[in-house]
Tab-separated table of C-alpha atoms in Angstrom:
chain	number	residue	atom	x	y	z
A	19	UNK	CA	69.335	92.622	205.624
A	20	UNK	CA	71.810	93.042	202.763
A	21	UNK	CA	74.537	93.570	205.323
A	22	UNK	CA	73.537	90.277	206.940
A	23	UNK	CA	73.689	88.420	203.604
A	24	UNK	CA	77.027	89.990	202.756
A	25	UNK	CA	78.384	89.077	206.174
A	26	UNK	CA	77.143	85.503	205.739
A	27	UNK	CA	78.859	85.054	202.395
A	28	UNK	CA	82.013	86.738	203.644
A	29	UNK	CA	82.155	84.397	206.614
A	30	UNK	CA	81.518	81.455	204.281
A	31	UNK	CA	84.410	82.488	202.068
A	32	UNK	CA	86.721	82.988	205.012
A	33	UNK	CA	85.760	79.662	206.572
A	34	UNK	CA	86.337	77.879	203.263
A	35	UNK	CA	89.684	79.569	203.058
A	36	UNK	CA	90.500	78.455	206.565
A	37	UNK	CA	89.911	74.783	205.850
A	38	UNK	CA	93.209	73.176	205.014
A	39	UNK	CA	92.610	70.431	202.533
A	40	UNK	CA	96.094	69.068	202.741
A	41	UNK	CA	96.786	65.982	200.684
A	42	UNK	CA	93.765	65.218	198.582
A	43	UNK	CA	93.374	61.543	199.128
A	44	UNK	CA	91.165	60.376	196.292
A	45	UNK	CA	92.876	62.489	193.614
A	46	UNK	CA	96.312	61.229	194.581
A	47	UNK	CA	94.982	57.677	194.688
A	48	UNK	CA	93.648	58.001	191.126
A	49	UNK	CA	96.920	59.439	189.880
A	50	UNK	CA	99.048	56.772	191.516
A	51	UNK	CA	96.976	53.637	190.965
A	52	UNK	CA	94.711	54.514	188.032
A	53	UNK	CA	96.747	52.775	185.343
A	54	UNK	CA	97.135	49.632	187.423
A	55	UNK	CA	93.511	49.445	188.489
A	56	UNK	CA	91.830	50.139	185.161
A	57	UNK	CA	94.505	49.214	182.622
A	58	UNK	CA	94.181	52.428	180.655
A	59	UNK	CA	96.942	55.049	180.685
A	60	UNK	CA	94.524	57.868	179.823
A	61	UNK	CA	93.667	58.961	183.338
A	62	UNK	CA	90.702	61.150	182.368
A	63	UNK	CA	89.103	58.310	180.449
A	64	UNK	CA	89.729	55.850	183.243
A	65	UNK	CA	88.064	58.173	185.751
A	66	UNK	CA	85.071	58.894	183.527
A	67	UNK	CA	84.427	55.335	182.337
A	68	UNK	CA	85.717	53.195	185.183
A	69	UNK	CA	85.945	54.927	188.549
A	70	UNK	CA	82.874	57.057	187.936
A	71	UNK	CA	81.094	54.720	185.561
A	72	UNK	CA	77.757	54.873	187.336
A	73	UNK	CA	77.755	58.612	186.750
A	74	UNK	CA	78.460	58.035	183.066
A	75	UNK	CA	75.719	55.422	182.879
A	76	UNK	CA	73.315	58.050	184.235
A	77	UNK	CA	74.433	60.491	181.563
A	78	UNK	CA	73.809	57.909	178.861
A	79	UNK	CA	70.377	57.244	180.316
A	80	UNK	CA	69.612	60.968	180.198
A	81	UNK	CA	70.628	61.029	176.511
A	82	UNK	CA	68.492	57.969	175.811
A	83	UNK	CA	65.483	59.536	177.521
A	84	UNK	CA	65.925	62.774	175.568
A	85	UNK	CA	66.086	60.929	172.242
A	86	UNK	CA	63.094	58.797	173.145
A	87	UNK	CA	61.023	61.832	174.142
A	88	UNK	CA	61.832	63.734	170.948
A	89	UNK	CA	61.068	60.677	168.813
A	90	UNK	CA	57.739	59.999	170.549
A	91	UNK	CA	56.555	63.616	170.381
A	92	UNK	CA	57.454	63.952	166.692
A	93	UNK	CA	55.894	60.589	165.855
A	94	UNK	CA	52.666	61.430	167.657
A	95	UNK	CA	52.379	64.795	165.954
A	96	UNK	CA	52.976	63.334	162.494
A	97	UNK	CA	50.479	60.491	163.018
A	98	UNK	CA	47.857	62.953	164.247
A	99	UNK	CA	48.416	65.084	161.169
A	100	UNK	CA	47.983	62.032	158.948
A	101	UNK	CA	44.684	61.193	160.642
A	102	UNK	CA	43.490	64.793	160.362
A	103	UNK	CA	44.271	64.993	156.648
B	15	UNK	CA	71.647	72.048	148.515
B	16	UNK	CA	74.600	73.167	146.481
B	17	UNK	CA	76.633	70.743	144.406
B	18	UNK	CA	79.723	71.831	146.363
B	19	UNK	CA	78.175	70.951	149.710
B	20	UNK	CA	76.841	67.668	148.350
B	21	UNK	CA	80.165	66.536	146.941
B	22	UNK	CA	82.143	67.661	149.968
B	23	UNK	CA	79.854	65.905	152.399
B	24	UNK	CA	79.862	62.756	150.277
B	25	UNK	CA	83.661	62.737	150.330
B	26	UNK	CA	83.963	63.691	153.997
B	27	UNK	CA	81.370	61.255	155.362
B	28	UNK	CA	83.477	58.033	155.508
B	29	UNK	CA	86.464	59.883	156.948
B	30	UNK	CA	84.347	61.398	159.708
B	31	UNK	CA	82.925	57.971	160.488
B	32	UNK	CA	86.425	56.473	160.517
B	33	UNK	CA	87.693	59.208	162.815
B	34	UNK	CA	84.803	58.577	165.192
B	35	UNK	CA	85.576	54.860	165.273
B	36	UNK	CA	89.232	55.664	165.905
B	37	UNK	CA	88.304	57.908	168.814
B	38	UNK	CA	86.107	55.174	170.284
B	39	UNK	CA	88.672	52.400	169.939
B	40	UNK	CA	91.706	54.457	170.923
B	41	UNK	CA	90.037	56.455	173.672
B	42	UNK	CA	91.776	54.721	176.556
B	43	UNK	CA	95.236	55.418	175.143
B	44	UNK	CA	94.990	58.926	173.728
B	45	UNK	CA	92.662	61.898	174.158
B	46	UNK	CA	89.183	60.974	173.078
B	47	UNK	CA	86.600	58.632	174.472
B	48	UNK	CA	82.997	57.666	174.146
B	49	UNK	CA	81.296	61.038	174.104
B	50	UNK	CA	83.500	62.775	171.482
B	51	UNK	CA	83.466	59.638	169.329
B	52	UNK	CA	79.673	59.493	169.405
B	53	UNK	CA	79.439	63.189	168.647
B	54	UNK	CA	81.718	62.825	165.610
B	55	UNK	CA	79.848	59.796	164.269
B	56	UNK	CA	76.457	61.418	164.794
B	57	UNK	CA	77.627	64.641	163.166
B	58	UNK	CA	78.668	62.702	160.050
B	59	UNK	CA	75.083	61.485	159.642
B	60	UNK	CA	73.688	64.937	160.419
B	61	UNK	CA	75.916	66.371	157.681
B	62	UNK	CA	74.359	63.896	155.220
B	63	UNK	CA	70.879	64.876	156.430
B	64	UNK	CA	71.625	68.560	155.904
B	65	UNK	CA	73.333	68.233	152.538
B	66	UNK	CA	70.949	65.994	150.610
B	67	UNK	CA	67.344	66.428	149.609
B	68	UNK	CA	64.400	64.931	151.395
B	69	UNK	CA	63.675	62.288	148.798
B	70	UNK	CA	67.184	60.864	148.750
B	71	UNK	CA	67.255	60.642	152.524
B	72	UNK	CA	63.790	59.110	152.715
B	73	UNK	CA	64.857	56.578	150.141
B	74	UNK	CA	68.043	55.691	151.950
B	75	UNK	CA	66.889	56.086	155.537
B	76	UNK	CA	63.251	55.012	155.784
B	77	UNK	CA	61.207	55.374	158.880
B	78	UNK	CA	61.660	51.940	160.362
B	79	UNK	CA	65.381	52.493	160.539
B	80	UNK	CA	64.884	55.124	163.218
B	81	UNK	CA	63.113	52.503	165.296
B	82	UNK	CA	66.173	50.340	164.670
B	83	UNK	CA	68.387	53.038	166.106
B	84	UNK	CA	66.136	53.097	169.141
B	85	UNK	CA	66.569	49.380	169.712
B	86	UNK	CA	70.328	49.710	169.142
B	87	UNK	CA	70.438	52.380	171.846
B	88	UNK	CA	68.517	50.237	174.304
B	89	UNK	CA	70.685	47.188	173.611
B	90	UNK	CA	73.842	49.234	174.142
B	91	UNK	CA	72.479	50.567	177.431
B	92	UNK	CA	71.614	47.055	178.610
B	93	UNK	CA	75.092	45.820	177.722
B	94	UNK	CA	76.595	48.801	179.532
B	95	UNK	CA	74.715	47.866	182.693
B	96	UNK	CA	75.816	44.233	182.357
B	97	UNK	CA	79.400	45.340	181.820
B	98	UNK	CA	79.364	47.545	184.873
B	99	UNK	CA	78.124	44.756	187.069
B	100	UNK	CA	79.724	41.569	185.764
B	101	UNK	CA	82.589	42.098	183.363
B	102	UNK	CA	84.832	44.384	185.328
B	103	UNK	CA	86.859	41.872	187.305
B	104	UNK	CA	87.146	39.263	184.576
B	105	UNK	CA	88.431	41.373	181.705
B	106	UNK	CA	91.225	43.157	183.500
B	107	UNK	CA	93.448	40.112	184.009
B	108	UNK	CA	96.509	39.434	181.846
B	109	UNK	CA	96.717	42.691	179.991
B	110	UNK	CA	99.690	44.822	179.041
B	111	UNK	CA	99.540	48.563	179.375
B	112	UNK	CA	99.514	50.618	176.135
B	113	UNK	CA	98.169	47.751	174.033
B	114	UNK	CA	95.174	48.442	171.852
B	115	UNK	CA	93.208	45.597	173.421
B	116	UNK	CA	93.927	46.639	176.952
B	117	UNK	CA	92.036	48.957	179.211
B	118	UNK	CA	89.696	46.360	180.626
B	119	UNK	CA	86.223	47.717	180.967
B	120	UNK	CA	87.128	51.138	179.616
B	121	UNK	CA	87.455	49.995	175.993
B	122	UNK	CA	84.103	48.198	175.925
B	123	UNK	CA	82.285	51.032	177.666
B	124	UNK	CA	83.868	53.532	175.254
B	125	UNK	CA	82.512	51.638	172.251
B	126	UNK	CA	79.040	51.142	173.730
B	127	UNK	CA	78.821	54.745	174.899
B	128	UNK	CA	79.838	56.051	171.480
B	129	UNK	CA	77.059	53.937	169.922
B	130	UNK	CA	74.529	55.375	172.375
B	131	UNK	CA	75.576	58.998	171.800
B	132	UNK	CA	75.669	58.644	167.991
B	133	UNK	CA	72.219	57.009	167.882
B	134	UNK	CA	70.755	59.682	170.158
B	135	UNK	CA	72.107	62.476	167.938
B	136	UNK	CA	70.810	60.775	164.783
B	137	UNK	CA	67.339	60.185	166.269
B	138	UNK	CA	66.949	63.756	167.546
B	139	UNK	CA	68.215	65.400	164.343
B	140	UNK	CA	66.154	63.159	162.061
B	141	UNK	CA	62.947	63.668	164.043
B	142	UNK	CA	63.266	67.446	163.994
B	143	UNK	CA	64.258	67.547	160.325
B	144	UNK	CA	61.339	65.351	159.319
B	145	UNK	CA	58.970	67.799	160.979
B	146	UNK	CA	60.659	70.621	159.089
B	147	UNK	CA	60.336	68.833	155.758
B	148	UNK	CA	56.645	68.179	156.322
B	149	UNK	CA	56.127	71.838	157.165
B	150	UNK	CA	57.813	72.878	153.912
B	151	UNK	CA	55.697	70.552	151.822
């Protein structure tokens, strides 16, 4: 069984190695047209906040949910303690 | 806390806040951006929370202000959604590269995202520290 798993991963590695990616289309597009499309010369920032801005919006929503959960749990515990005392 | 920590944090606080604002406003031109700017601004407030005593903080930052931060966060998120959907095409016209007020949507989203991250850090730190203070008393 272990030999089978090892063979599977080895074949996976070799097949990944065999794939020739060639010219990476979307990366070269960002590097060539990023400044013109977004207006910001910082290419990392333009990818994070403009090309992939839905991803970033999801991250902000995760942060918001975390803060809201911590606030609600702490508030509930403190109000319960007030009632108990 | 110590007098050294108190004085140092009191002196450092406006500079940290200023550096965070600089990172947010200059993020589309130089290394930086919304997340580091929010982390720096939130850390400035966390430094104040650590350095000073409970009574000073409770006097200066009462409980309803945390609810304010919550509404600020939600407003910033709503404006981010609006910006993603509506503002993108309109802002980008007639802008020169390397200006401060360039960058189209990136500048506005940097500022809003930094507000969201800073408010989240302040809310989480203040909630945990309030629990700790109550446990000590």
